[in-house]
Amino acid sequence: MTDLCAEDLATIYAQPSPRVIAKARPAIDTHAKKFIEMSPFCVLATSGADGSVDASPRGGGVGFVHVAGPNQLLMPDRSGNNRIDSFRNVVEGSGFVHLLFFVPGIDETLRVGGRGSLSADPDLLASMVEFGKSPRAVLNVAVSEVYFHCGKALMRSNLWSSEKVPRSVMPSIVEVVHEQTGLGEPQSQEIVEELYKTQL
């Protein structure tokens, strides 16, 4: 298998249309704001000082990411595995972040890019209580680029189909990690789901 080079790409892909280029906006407009306020889930991508890339799922109640202005987003950080790869990249790496927002039932997605910084200001944390808990930190994104992706990827994947894979086809994440590492005790999916409820 031969790897493609930059020159090869022009022979495979046509130039994007002017509309595709123009749809990248420098700020959050009415449509993007509405989409973010309907979204309970996004993927956060960051880059490290060594050029590595991290992509992390983030979720909460509908509109859990706050639109603080046309060029500012605030994302509360909830409990997780404490690896904090994303946040290390923000404070030690390039600082560039991209968010990809999803709204269940809508095939289009929204990409928002900018520079991130972190805050643990007590008043800010107190203003973002969810699931009875304050976030541990808040990601502040200085937004510089916003655009909608067409729905082809989600349509191809049939992501919002009512046909769901039964959870029983995979062992619980704790069972998987135990088998991979030999650490901890294997626990059933039922136990894991009950633990999740107390750790939101």
Short mmCIF file of N, CA, C and O in Angstrom, two decimals, residues 48-136:
data_model
loop_
_atom_site.label_atom_id
_atom_site.label_comp_id
_atom_site.label_asym_id
_atom_site.label_seq_id
_atom_site.Cartn_x
_atom_site.Cartn_y
_atom_site.Cartn_z
N GLY A 48 -1.78 18.21 21.82
CA GLY A 48 -0.75 18.33 22.83
C GLY A 48 0.50 19.00 22.31
O GLY A 48 0.67 19.24 21.11
N ALA A 49 1.42 19.28 23.23
CA ALA A 49 2.68 19.94 22.88
C ALA A 49 3.52 19.07 21.95
O ALA A 49 4.33 19.58 21.17
N ASP A 50 3.33 17.75 22.03
CA ASP A 50 4.11 16.83 21.19
C ASP A 50 3.42 16.53 19.86
O ASP A 50 3.87 15.67 19.10
N GLY A 51 2.31 17.22 19.58
CA GLY A 51 1.58 16.99 18.33
C GLY A 51 0.52 15.92 18.43
O GLY A 51 -0.21 15.68 17.46
N SER A 52 0.41 15.27 19.59
CA SER A 52 -0.62 14.26 19.76
C SER A 52 -2.00 14.92 19.79
O SER A 52 -2.13 16.11 20.07
N VAL A 53 -3.03 14.14 19.50
CA VAL A 53 -4.40 14.65 19.47
C VAL A 53 -5.26 13.82 20.39
O VAL A 53 -5.11 12.59 20.46
N ASP A 54 -6.14 14.47 21.11
CA ASP A 54 -7.08 13.78 22.00
C ASP A 54 -8.49 14.16 21.61
O ASP A 54 -8.76 15.32 21.31
N ALA A 55 -9.38 13.20 21.58
CA ALA A 55 -10.80 13.46 21.35
C ALA A 55 -11.57 12.80 22.48
O ALA A 55 -11.39 11.61 22.77
N SER A 56 -12.44 13.57 23.13
CA SER A 56 -13.10 13.12 24.34
C SER A 56 -14.59 13.41 24.28
O SER A 56 -14.99 14.54 23.95
N PRO A 57 -15.45 12.42 24.59
CA PRO A 57 -16.89 12.69 24.61
C PRO A 57 -17.27 13.51 25.83
O PRO A 57 -16.74 13.31 26.92
N ARG A 58 -18.20 14.46 25.64
CA ARG A 58 -18.69 15.30 26.74
C ARG A 58 -20.20 15.37 26.65
O ARG A 58 -20.76 15.53 25.56
N GLY A 59 -20.87 15.27 27.78
CA GLY A 59 -22.32 15.31 27.76
C GLY A 59 -22.90 15.89 29.03
O GLY A 59 -22.23 16.02 30.06
N GLY A 60 -24.17 16.24 28.95
CA GLY A 60 -24.90 16.78 30.09
C GLY A 60 -26.34 16.99 29.69
O GLY A 60 -26.80 16.44 28.68
N GLY A 61 -27.04 17.78 30.46
CA GLY A 61 -28.40 18.11 30.08
C GLY A 61 -28.41 18.93 28.80
O GLY A 61 -27.38 19.48 28.39
N VAL A 62 -29.56 19.00 28.16
CA VAL A 62 -29.67 19.78 26.93
C VAL A 62 -29.16 21.20 27.17
O VAL A 62 -29.54 21.85 28.15
N GLY A 63 -28.24 21.65 26.31
CA GLY A 63 -27.66 22.98 26.48
C GLY A 63 -26.62 23.07 27.57
O GLY A 63 -26.38 24.15 28.11
N PHE A 64 -25.96 21.94 27.89
CA PHE A 64 -24.99 21.96 28.99
C PHE A 64 -23.77 22.83 28.69
O PHE A 64 -23.10 23.30 29.61
N VAL A 65 -23.49 23.06 27.39
CA VAL A 65 -22.45 24.03 27.02
C VAL A 65 -23.12 25.39 26.87
O VAL A 65 -24.10 25.53 26.12
N HIS A 66 -22.64 26.38 27.59
CA HIS A 66 -23.28 27.69 27.65
C HIS A 66 -22.71 28.63 26.59
O HIS A 66 -21.48 28.79 26.49
N VAL A 67 -23.58 29.26 25.84
CA VAL A 67 -23.17 30.30 24.89
C VAL A 67 -23.13 31.62 25.66
O VAL A 67 -24.17 32.21 25.95
N ALA A 68 -21.93 32.06 26.00
CA ALA A 68 -21.77 33.28 26.79
C ALA A 68 -21.68 34.52 25.93
O ALA A 68 -21.75 35.64 26.44
N GLY A 69 -21.55 34.34 24.63
CA GLY A 69 -21.46 35.45 23.70
C GLY A 69 -21.15 34.91 22.32
O GLY A 69 -20.92 33.71 22.15
N PRO A 70 -21.14 35.75 21.29
CA PRO A 70 -20.89 35.27 19.94
C PRO A 70 -19.51 34.65 19.75
O PRO A 70 -19.30 33.88 18.81
N ASN A 71 -18.59 34.94 20.65
CA ASN A 71 -17.24 34.36 20.55
C ASN A 71 -16.79 33.72 21.85
O ASN A 71 -15.60 33.65 22.14
N GLN A 72 -17.76 33.24 22.64
CA GLN A 72 -17.39 32.60 23.91
C GLN A 72 -18.33 31.46 24.26
O GLN A 72 -19.55 31.64 24.28
N LEU A 73 -17.74 30.30 24.53
CA LEU A 73 -18.46 29.15 25.06
C LEU A 73 -17.89 28.76 26.41
O LEU A 73 -16.68 28.88 26.64
N LEU A 74 -18.76 28.29 27.30
CA LEU A 74 -18.34 27.80 28.61
C LEU A 74 -18.83 26.37 28.77
O LEU A 74 -20.03 26.11 28.71
N MET A 75 -17.89 25.44 28.97
CA MET A 75 -18.24 24.03 29.14
C MET A 75 -17.84 23.55 30.53
O MET A 75 -16.65 23.52 30.88
N PRO A 76 -18.81 23.16 31.37
CA PRO A 76 -18.48 22.62 32.68
C PRO A 76 -17.87 21.23 32.56
O PRO A 76 -18.25 20.45 31.68
N ASP A 77 -16.92 20.92 33.42
CA ASP A 77 -16.28 19.61 33.42
C ASP A 77 -16.84 18.77 34.55
O ASP A 77 -16.72 19.13 35.72
N ARG A 78 -17.42 17.63 34.20
CA ARG A 78 -18.00 16.73 35.20
C ARG A 78 -17.02 15.61 35.55
O ARG A 78 -15.97 15.47 34.93
N SER A 79 -17.39 14.80 36.53
CA SER A 79 -16.50 13.73 36.99
C SER A 79 -16.21 12.76 35.86
O SER A 79 -17.06 12.45 35.03
N GLY A 80 -14.98 12.28 35.83
CA GLY A 80 -14.56 11.32 34.80
C GLY A 80 -13.45 10.44 35.35
O GLY A 80 -13.41 10.13 36.54
N ASN A 81 -12.52 10.07 34.47
CA ASN A 81 -11.48 9.13 34.88
C ASN A 81 -10.22 9.82 35.42
O ASN A 81 -9.25 9.15 35.79
N ASN A 82 -10.23 11.15 35.47
CA ASN A 82 -9.13 11.95 36.02
C ASN A 82 -7.83 11.87 35.21
O ASN A 82 -6.78 12.29 35.70
N ARG A 83 -7.90 11.37 33.97
CA ARG A 83 -6.70 11.42 33.12
C ARG A 83 -6.43 12.86 32.67
O ARG A 83 -5.29 13.23 32.43
N ILE A 84 -7.48 13.63 32.52
CA ILE A 84 -7.44 15.05 32.10
C ILE A 84 -6.53 15.30 30.90
O ILE A 84 -5.84 16.32 30.82
N ASP A 85 -6.53 14.36 29.95
CA ASP A 85 -5.72 14.54 28.74
C ASP A 85 -6.10 15.82 28.01
O ASP A 85 -5.22 16.57 27.55
N SER A 86 -7.41 16.06 27.88
CA SER A 86 -7.86 17.25 27.16
C SER A 86 -7.37 18.52 27.83
O SER A 86 -6.87 19.45 27.17
N PHE A 87 -7.50 18.59 29.14
CA PHE A 87 -7.14 19.80 29.85
C PHE A 87 -5.63 20.01 29.93
O PHE A 87 -5.15 21.14 29.93
N ARG A 88 -4.87 18.92 29.98
CA ARG A 88 -3.41 19.06 29.90
C ARG A 88 -3.03 19.66 28.54
O ARG A 88 -2.13 20.50 28.46
N ASN A 89 -3.71 19.22 27.49
CA ASN A 89 -3.43 19.78 26.16
C ASN A 89 -3.77 21.26 26.10
O ASN A 89 -3.07 22.04 25.45
N VAL A 90 -4.84 21.65 26.78
CA VAL A 90 -5.24 23.07 26.76
C VAL A 90 -4.19 23.93 27.44
O VAL A 90 -3.80 24.98 26.94
N VAL A 91 -3.70 23.47 28.59
CA VAL A 91 -2.78 24.32 29.37
C VAL A 91 -1.32 24.12 28.99
O VAL A 91 -0.50 25.03 29.19
N GLU A 92 -0.97 22.95 28.42
CA GLU A 92 0.44 22.68 28.09
C GLU A 92 0.68 22.58 26.59
O GLU A 92 1.84 22.69 26.15
N GLY A 93 -0.36 22.33 25.82
CA GLY A 93 -0.20 22.12 24.40
C GLY A 93 -0.49 23.38 23.59
O GLY A 93 -0.20 24.50 24.02
N SER A 94 -1.11 23.18 22.44
CA SER A 94 -1.36 24.31 21.54
C SER A 94 -2.44 25.26 22.06
O SER A 94 -2.47 26.44 21.71
N GLY A 95 -3.34 24.73 22.89
CA GLY A 95 -4.46 25.55 23.36
C GLY A 95 -5.63 25.56 22.40
O GLY A 95 -6.72 26.00 22.76
N PHE A 96 -5.41 25.06 21.17
CA PHE A 96 -6.50 25.02 20.21
C PHE A 96 -7.47 23.90 20.57
O PHE A 96 -7.07 22.80 20.96
N VAL A 97 -8.75 24.19 20.46
CA VAL A 97 -9.78 23.19 20.72
C VAL A 97 -10.81 23.22 19.59
O VAL A 97 -11.01 24.25 18.94
N HIS A 98 -11.41 22.06 19.35
CA HIS A 98 -12.56 21.97 18.45
C HIS A 98 -13.63 21.15 19.13
O HIS A 98 -13.34 20.17 19.82
N LEU A 99 -14.85 21.58 18.97
CA LEU A 99 -16.01 20.88 19.52
C LEU A 99 -16.91 20.48 18.37
O LEU A 99 -17.16 21.28 17.46
N LEU A 100 -17.41 19.26 18.42
CA LEU A 100 -18.37 18.79 17.43
C LEU A 100 -19.67 18.46 18.17
O LEU A 100 -19.71 17.52 18.97
N PHE A 101 -20.71 19.26 17.93
CA PHE A 101 -21.98 19.14 18.65
C PHE A 101 -22.96 18.26 17.88
O PHE A 101 -23.08 18.36 16.66
N PHE A 102 -23.68 17.43 18.64
CA PHE A 102 -24.72 16.56 18.11
C PHE A 102 -26.05 16.89 18.77
O PHE A 102 -26.09 17.19 19.97
N VAL A 103 -27.13 16.79 18.00
CA VAL A 103 -28.49 16.90 18.54
C VAL A 103 -29.24 15.65 18.10
O VAL A 103 -29.38 15.41 16.89
N PRO A 104 -29.69 14.81 19.04
CA PRO A 104 -30.38 13.58 18.66
C PRO A 104 -31.54 13.84 17.71
O PRO A 104 -32.37 14.72 17.96
N GLY A 105 -31.56 13.10 16.61
CA GLY A 105 -32.62 13.24 15.62
C GLY A 105 -32.28 14.17 14.47
O GLY A 105 -32.95 14.16 13.45
N ILE A 106 -31.22 14.98 14.61
CA ILE A 106 -30.79 15.87 13.53
C ILE A 106 -29.49 15.32 12.96
O ILE A 106 -28.53 15.08 13.71
N ASP A 107 -29.45 15.11 11.66
CA ASP A 107 -28.27 14.50 11.04
C ASP A 107 -27.11 15.47 10.90
O ASP A 107 -25.95 15.06 10.88
N GLU A 108 -27.38 16.77 10.79
CA GLU A 108 -26.29 17.73 10.70
C GLU A 108 -25.61 17.89 12.06
O GLU A 108 -26.22 17.69 13.10
N THR A 109 -24.33 18.24 12.02
CA THR A 109 -23.58 18.52 13.25
C THR A 109 -22.97 19.91 13.14
O THR A 109 -22.94 20.50 12.06
N LEU A 110 -22.49 20.41 14.26
CA LEU A 110 -21.92 21.76 14.31
C LEU A 110 -20.50 21.70 14.86
O LEU A 110 -20.28 21.14 15.93
N ARG A 111 -19.56 22.27 14.12
CA ARG A 111 -18.17 22.34 14.58
C ARG A 111 -17.87 23.76 15.05
O ARG A 111 -18.18 24.73 14.37
N VAL A 112 -17.24 23.84 16.23
CA VAL A 112 -16.83 25.13 16.78
C VAL A 112 -15.36 25.02 17.16
O VAL A 112 -14.96 24.10 17.88
N GLY A 113 -14.55 25.97 16.69
CA GLY A 113 -13.13 25.96 16.99
C GLY A 113 -12.68 27.26 17.62
O GLY A 113 -13.29 28.31 17.44
N GLY A 114 -11.60 27.17 18.38
CA GLY A 114 -11.04 28.36 19.00
C GLY A 114 -9.92 28.00 19.95
O GLY A 114 -9.35 26.91 19.86
N ARG A 115 -9.61 28.91 20.85
CA ARG A 115 -8.58 28.66 21.86
C ARG A 115 -9.24 28.48 23.22
O ARG A 115 -10.17 29.21 23.58
N GLY A 116 -8.73 27.52 23.96
CA GLY A 116 -9.31 27.21 25.25
C GLY A 116 -8.47 27.70 26.41
O GLY A 116 -7.24 27.82 26.31
N SER A 117 -9.14 27.98 27.50
CA SER A 117 -8.48 28.25 28.78
C SER A 117 -9.37 27.65 29.86
O SER A 117 -10.54 27.33 29.62
N LEU A 118 -8.82 27.48 31.05
CA LEU A 118 -9.56 26.83 32.14
C LEU A 118 -9.76 27.79 33.31
O LEU A 118 -8.90 28.63 33.59
N SER A 119 -10.89 27.61 33.97
CA SER A 119 -11.18 28.43 35.15
C SER A 119 -11.76 27.56 36.25
O SER A 119 -12.51 26.61 35.98
N ALA A 120 -11.41 27.87 37.49
CA ALA A 120 -12.02 27.25 38.65
C ALA A 120 -12.59 28.33 39.56
O ALA A 120 -12.64 28.18 40.78
N ASP A 121 -13.03 29.43 38.96
CA ASP A 121 -13.63 30.53 39.71
C ASP A 121 -14.85 30.03 40.48
O ASP A 121 -15.76 29.44 39.87
N PRO A 122 -14.90 30.22 41.80
CA PRO A 122 -16.01 29.67 42.60
C PRO A 122 -17.39 30.13 42.13
O PRO A 122 -18.33 29.33 42.11
N ASP A 123 -17.53 31.40 41.76
CA ASP A 123 -18.84 31.89 41.33
C ASP A 123 -19.26 31.24 40.01
O ASP A 123 -20.43 30.92 39.81
N LEU A 124 -18.30 31.05 39.11
CA LEU A 124 -18.60 30.41 37.84
C LEU A 124 -18.99 28.95 38.05
O LEU A 124 -19.98 28.48 37.48
N LEU A 125 -18.26 28.25 38.89
CA LEU A 125 -18.59 26.85 39.19
C LEU A 125 -19.98 26.74 39.80
O LEU A 125 -20.77 25.85 39.45
N ALA A 126 -20.29 27.64 40.72
CA ALA A 126 -21.59 27.61 41.40
C ALA A 126 -22.74 27.88 40.44
O ALA A 126 -23.87 27.44 40.68
N SER A 127 -22.47 28.58 39.35
CA SER A 127 -23.53 28.89 38.39
C SER A 127 -23.83 27.73 37.45
O SER A 127 -24.76 27.79 36.66
N MET A 128 -23.04 26.65 37.54
CA MET A 128 -23.18 25.53 36.60
C MET A 128 -23.43 24.21 37.30
O MET A 128 -22.98 23.16 36.85
N VAL A 129 -24.16 24.25 38.40
CA VAL A 129 -24.51 23.03 39.11
C VAL A 129 -25.45 22.19 38.25
O VAL A 129 -26.42 22.69 37.68
N GLU A 130 -25.12 20.91 38.11
CA GLU A 130 -25.98 19.97 37.40
C GLU A 130 -25.83 18.62 38.07
O GLU A 130 -24.76 18.27 38.58
N PHE A 131 -26.90 17.84 38.11
CA PHE A 131 -26.91 16.55 38.80
C PHE A 131 -26.56 16.74 40.28
O PHE A 131 -25.99 15.86 40.92
N GLY A 132 -26.86 17.94 40.80
CA GLY A 132 -26.62 18.23 42.21
C GLY A 132 -25.17 18.52 42.54
O GLY A 132 -24.80 18.60 43.71
N LYS A 133 -24.33 18.71 41.52
CA LYS A 133 -22.90 18.90 41.76
C LYS A 133 -22.37 20.07 40.94
O LYS A 133 -22.81 20.30 39.81
N SER A 134 -21.40 20.78 41.51
CA SER A 134 -20.70 21.81 40.76
C SER A 134 -19.64 21.13 39.88
O SER A 134 -19.11 20.09 40.25
N PRO A 135 -19.31 21.72 38.74
CA PRO A 135 -18.21 21.17 37.95
C PRO A 135 -16.89 21.39 38.68
O PRO A 135 -16.79 22.22 39.58
N ARG A 136 -15.87 20.64 38.28
CA ARG A 136 -14.55 20.80 38.89
C ARG A 136 -13.78 21.95 38.26
O ARG A 136 -12.93 22.56 38.89
#
